[in-house]
Amino acid sequence: MELFNETTDLLLSKGLEVRSPYIPYLQEVDMVERQHFLAGWWGKQRPITAPEITHLYSNIQTNYIGTAVITGFAQVVNSKDVRDYLIRGKEISMKQIEVLSKYLQESDLPAL
């Protein structure tokens, strides 16, 4: 754990590591007065919630891992049809990363 922490600190200081979005604990309770989760279609867009941030970030990470795996398989597969199928899957995954990252970036959060 010490080596992991030192490595992470070094990567952060060099700007090579991006931390996942962090939501600090609130010092005081702020009650919700109007719950309008359909906003954006009608009216002002509401900020995304902490669980939404968590799900978006984990989906982006999962898609990055899947893209890396698909790239490896596409490089070694013998069949051109299978290779084309895998490359199409990689393109879909990259599009998903782009769409999901947009939501985090609109809320001024890091998206990897």
PDB file of C-alpha atoms in Angstrom:
ATOM      1  CA  MET A   1       0.000   0.000   0.000  1.00  0.00           C
ATOM      2  CA  GLU A   2       2.830   2.388   0.774  1.00  0.00           C
ATOM      3  CA  LEU A   3       4.362   1.828  -2.674  1.00  0.00           C
ATOM      4  CA  PHE A   4       0.964   2.313  -4.319  1.00  0.00           C
ATOM      5  CA  ASN A   5       0.374   5.564  -2.420  1.00  0.00           C
ATOM      6  CA  GLU A   6       3.858   6.874  -3.259  1.00  0.00           C
ATOM      7  CA  THR A   7       3.398   5.978  -6.937  1.00  0.00           C
ATOM      8  CA  THR A   8      -0.013   7.640  -7.071  1.00  0.00           C
ATOM      9  CA  ASP A   9       1.348  10.790  -5.394  1.00  0.00           C
ATOM     10  CA  LEU A  10       4.231  10.906  -7.899  1.00  0.00           C
ATOM     11  CA  LEU A  11       1.886  10.488 -10.875  1.00  0.00           C
ATOM     12  CA  LEU A  12      -0.418  13.207  -9.501  1.00  0.00           C
ATOM     13  CA  SER A  13       2.486  15.614  -9.039  1.00  0.00           C
ATOM     14  CA  LYS A  14       3.579  15.008 -12.662  1.00  0.00           C
ATOM     15  CA  GLY A  15       0.018  15.424 -13.949  1.00  0.00           C
ATOM     16  CA  LEU A  16      -0.164  11.877 -15.293  1.00  0.00           C
ATOM     17  CA  GLU A  17      -2.858  10.557 -12.955  1.00  0.00           C
ATOM     18  CA  VAL A  18      -6.394  11.851 -12.744  1.00  0.00           C
ATOM     19  CA  ARG A  19      -8.270  11.239  -9.530  1.00  0.00           C
ATOM     20  CA  SER A  20     -11.856  10.149  -9.679  1.00  0.00           C
ATOM     21  CA  PRO A  21     -14.429  12.850  -8.915  1.00  0.00           C
ATOM     22  CA  TYR A  22     -14.460  13.614  -5.228  1.00  0.00           C
ATOM     23  CA  ILE A  23     -17.445  14.982  -3.346  1.00  0.00           C
ATOM     24  CA  PRO A  24     -16.552  16.442   0.056  1.00  0.00           C
ATOM     25  CA  TYR A  25     -18.737  15.799   3.059  1.00  0.00           C
ATOM     26  CA  LEU A  26     -21.136  18.624   3.749  1.00  0.00           C
ATOM     27  CA  GLN A  27     -20.648  20.713   6.857  1.00  0.00           C
ATOM     28  CA  GLU A  28     -24.330  21.565   7.117  1.00  0.00           C
ATOM     29  CA  VAL A  29     -27.541  20.050   5.844  1.00  0.00           C
ATOM     30  CA  ASP A  30     -29.196  21.768   2.899  1.00  0.00           C
ATOM     31  CA  MET A  31     -32.769  20.590   2.444  1.00  0.00           C
ATOM     32  CA  VAL A  32     -34.164  20.053  -1.037  1.00  0.00           C
ATOM     33  CA  GLU A  33     -37.170  22.254  -1.565  1.00  0.00           C
ATOM     34  CA  ARG A  34     -38.095  21.336  -5.124  1.00  0.00           C
ATOM     35  CA  GLN A  35     -37.379  17.967  -6.662  1.00  0.00           C
ATOM     36  CA  HIS A  36     -37.510  18.369 -10.391  1.00  0.00           C
ATOM     37  CA  PHE A  37     -35.644  15.452 -11.902  1.00  0.00           C
ATOM     38  CA  LEU A  38     -37.280  16.005 -15.295  1.00  0.00           C
ATOM     39  CA  ALA A  39     -35.603  19.400 -15.592  1.00  0.00           C
ATOM     40  CA  GLY A  40     -33.644  19.891 -18.754  1.00  0.00           C
ATOM     41  CA  TRP A  41     -36.647  19.050 -20.881  1.00  0.00           C
ATOM     42  CA  TRP A  42     -38.690  21.765 -19.178  1.00  0.00           C
ATOM     43  CA  GLY A  43     -36.778  24.504 -17.451  1.00  0.00           C
ATOM     44  CA  LYS A  44     -33.274  24.778 -16.075  1.00  0.00           C
ATOM     45  CA  GLN A  45     -30.985  21.713 -16.022  1.00  0.00           C
ATOM     46  CA  ARG A  46     -30.390  20.429 -12.497  1.00  0.00           C
ATOM     47  CA  PRO A  47     -26.891  19.471 -11.269  1.00  0.00           C
ATOM     48  CA  ILE A  48     -26.044  15.773 -11.411  1.00  0.00           C
ATOM     49  CA  THR A  49     -26.213  13.857  -8.143  1.00  0.00           C
ATOM     50  CA  ALA A  50     -23.369  12.035  -6.394  1.00  0.00           C
ATOM     51  CA  PRO A  51     -24.628   8.550  -7.391  1.00  0.00           C
ATOM     52  CA  GLU A  52     -24.917   9.719 -11.006  1.00  0.00           C
ATOM     53  CA  ILE A  53     -21.324  10.975 -10.911  1.00  0.00           C
ATOM     54  CA  THR A  54     -20.179   7.633  -9.512  1.00  0.00           C
ATOM     55  CA  HIS A  55     -22.022   5.631 -12.159  1.00  0.00           C
ATOM     56  CA  LEU A  56     -20.826   7.821 -15.035  1.00  0.00           C
ATOM     57  CA  TYR A  57     -17.211   7.600 -13.879  1.00  0.00           C
ATOM     58  CA  SER A  58     -17.285   3.824 -13.383  1.00  0.00           C
ATOM     59  CA  ASN A  59     -18.937   3.323 -16.782  1.00  0.00           C
ATOM     60  CA  ILE A  60     -16.192   5.391 -18.420  1.00  0.00           C
ATOM     61  CA  GLN A  61     -13.504   3.311 -16.703  1.00  0.00           C
ATOM     62  CA  THR A  62     -15.231   0.059 -17.715  1.00  0.00           C
ATOM     63  CA  ASN A  63     -15.425   1.206 -21.322  1.00  0.00           C
ATOM     64  CA  TYR A  64     -11.709   2.121 -21.321  1.00  0.00           C
ATOM     65  CA  ILE A  65     -10.805  -1.343 -20.050  1.00  0.00           C
ATOM     66  CA  GLY A  66     -13.087  -2.967 -22.624  1.00  0.00           C
ATOM     67  CA  THR A  67     -11.513  -0.883 -25.384  1.00  0.00           C
ATOM     68  CA  ALA A  68      -8.040  -2.037 -24.373  1.00  0.00           C
ATOM     69  CA  VAL A  69      -9.126  -5.689 -24.300  1.00  0.00           C
ATOM     70  CA  ILE A  70     -10.900  -5.418 -27.665  1.00  0.00           C
ATOM     71  CA  THR A  71      -7.825  -3.775 -29.198  1.00  0.00           C
ATOM     72  CA  GLY A  72      -5.649  -6.668 -28.023  1.00  0.00           C
ATOM     73  CA  PHE A  73      -8.030  -9.293 -29.385  1.00  0.00           C
ATOM     74  CA  ALA A  74      -8.393  -7.456 -32.703  1.00  0.00           C
ATOM     75  CA  GLN A  75      -4.615  -7.488 -33.139  1.00  0.00           C
ATOM     76  CA  VAL A  76      -4.279 -11.260 -32.808  1.00  0.00           C
ATOM     77  CA  VAL A  77      -7.489 -12.638 -34.332  1.00  0.00           C
ATOM     78  CA  ASN A  78      -7.135 -14.543 -37.622  1.00  0.00           C
ATOM     79  CA  SER A  79     -10.585 -13.936 -39.109  1.00  0.00           C
ATOM     80  CA  LYS A  80     -11.139 -10.607 -40.867  1.00  0.00           C
ATOM     81  CA  ASP A  81     -14.876 -10.747 -40.052  1.00  0.00           C
ATOM     82  CA  VAL A  82     -14.173 -11.125 -36.337  1.00  0.00           C
ATOM     83  CA  ARG A  83     -11.535  -8.364 -36.491  1.00  0.00           C
ATOM     84  CA  ASP A  84     -14.024  -6.011 -38.139  1.00  0.00           C
ATOM     85  CA  TYR A  85     -16.628  -6.930 -35.511  1.00  0.00           C
ATOM     86  CA  LEU A  86     -14.177  -6.165 -32.697  1.00  0.00           C
ATOM     87  CA  ILE A  87     -13.130  -2.863 -34.270  1.00  0.00           C
ATOM     88  CA  ARG A  88     -16.805  -1.888 -34.536  1.00  0.00           C
ATOM     89  CA  GLY A  89     -17.194  -2.695 -30.821  1.00  0.00           C
ATOM     90  CA  LYS A  90     -14.198  -0.501 -30.041  1.00  0.00           C
ATOM     91  CA  GLU A  91     -15.737   2.392 -31.983  1.00  0.00           C
ATOM     92  CA  ILE A  92     -19.015   1.995 -30.084  1.00  0.00           C
ATOM     93  CA  SER A  93     -17.135   1.947 -26.775  1.00  0.00           C
ATOM     94  CA  MET A  94     -15.195   5.105 -27.675  1.00  0.00           C
ATOM     95  CA  LYS A  95     -18.449   6.856 -28.595  1.00  0.00           C
ATOM     96  CA  GLN A  96     -19.915   5.863 -25.210  1.00  0.00           C
ATOM     97  CA  ILE A  97     -16.830   7.268 -23.452  1.00  0.00           C
ATOM     98  CA  GLU A  98     -17.261  10.529 -25.351  1.00  0.00           C
ATOM     99  CA  VAL A  99     -20.951  10.837 -24.463  1.00  0.00           C
ATOM    100  CA  LEU A 100     -20.506   9.945 -20.788  1.00  0.00           C
ATOM    101  CA  SER A 101     -17.473  12.233 -20.420  1.00  0.00           C
ATOM    102  CA  LYS A 102     -19.509  15.131 -21.789  1.00  0.00           C
ATOM    103  CA  TYR A 103     -21.893  14.928 -18.805  1.00  0.00           C
ATOM    104  CA  LEU A 104     -19.040  15.077 -16.310  1.00  0.00           C
ATOM    105  CA  GLN A 105     -17.258  17.885 -18.148  1.00  0.00           C
ATOM    106  CA  GLU A 106     -20.443  19.979 -18.249  1.00  0.00           C
ATOM    107  CA  SER A 107     -20.448  19.793 -14.443  1.00  0.00           C
ATOM    108  CA  ASP A 108     -16.738  20.752 -14.269  1.00  0.00           C
ATOM    109  CA  LEU A 109     -15.680  17.281 -13.143  1.00  0.00           C
ATOM    110  CA  PRO A 110     -12.689  15.283 -14.431  1.00  0.00           C
ATOM    111  CA  ALA A 111     -13.590  12.592 -16.938  1.00  0.00           C
ATOM    112  CA  LEU A 112     -10.215  10.788 -17.157  1.00  0.00           C
TER     113      LEU A 112
END
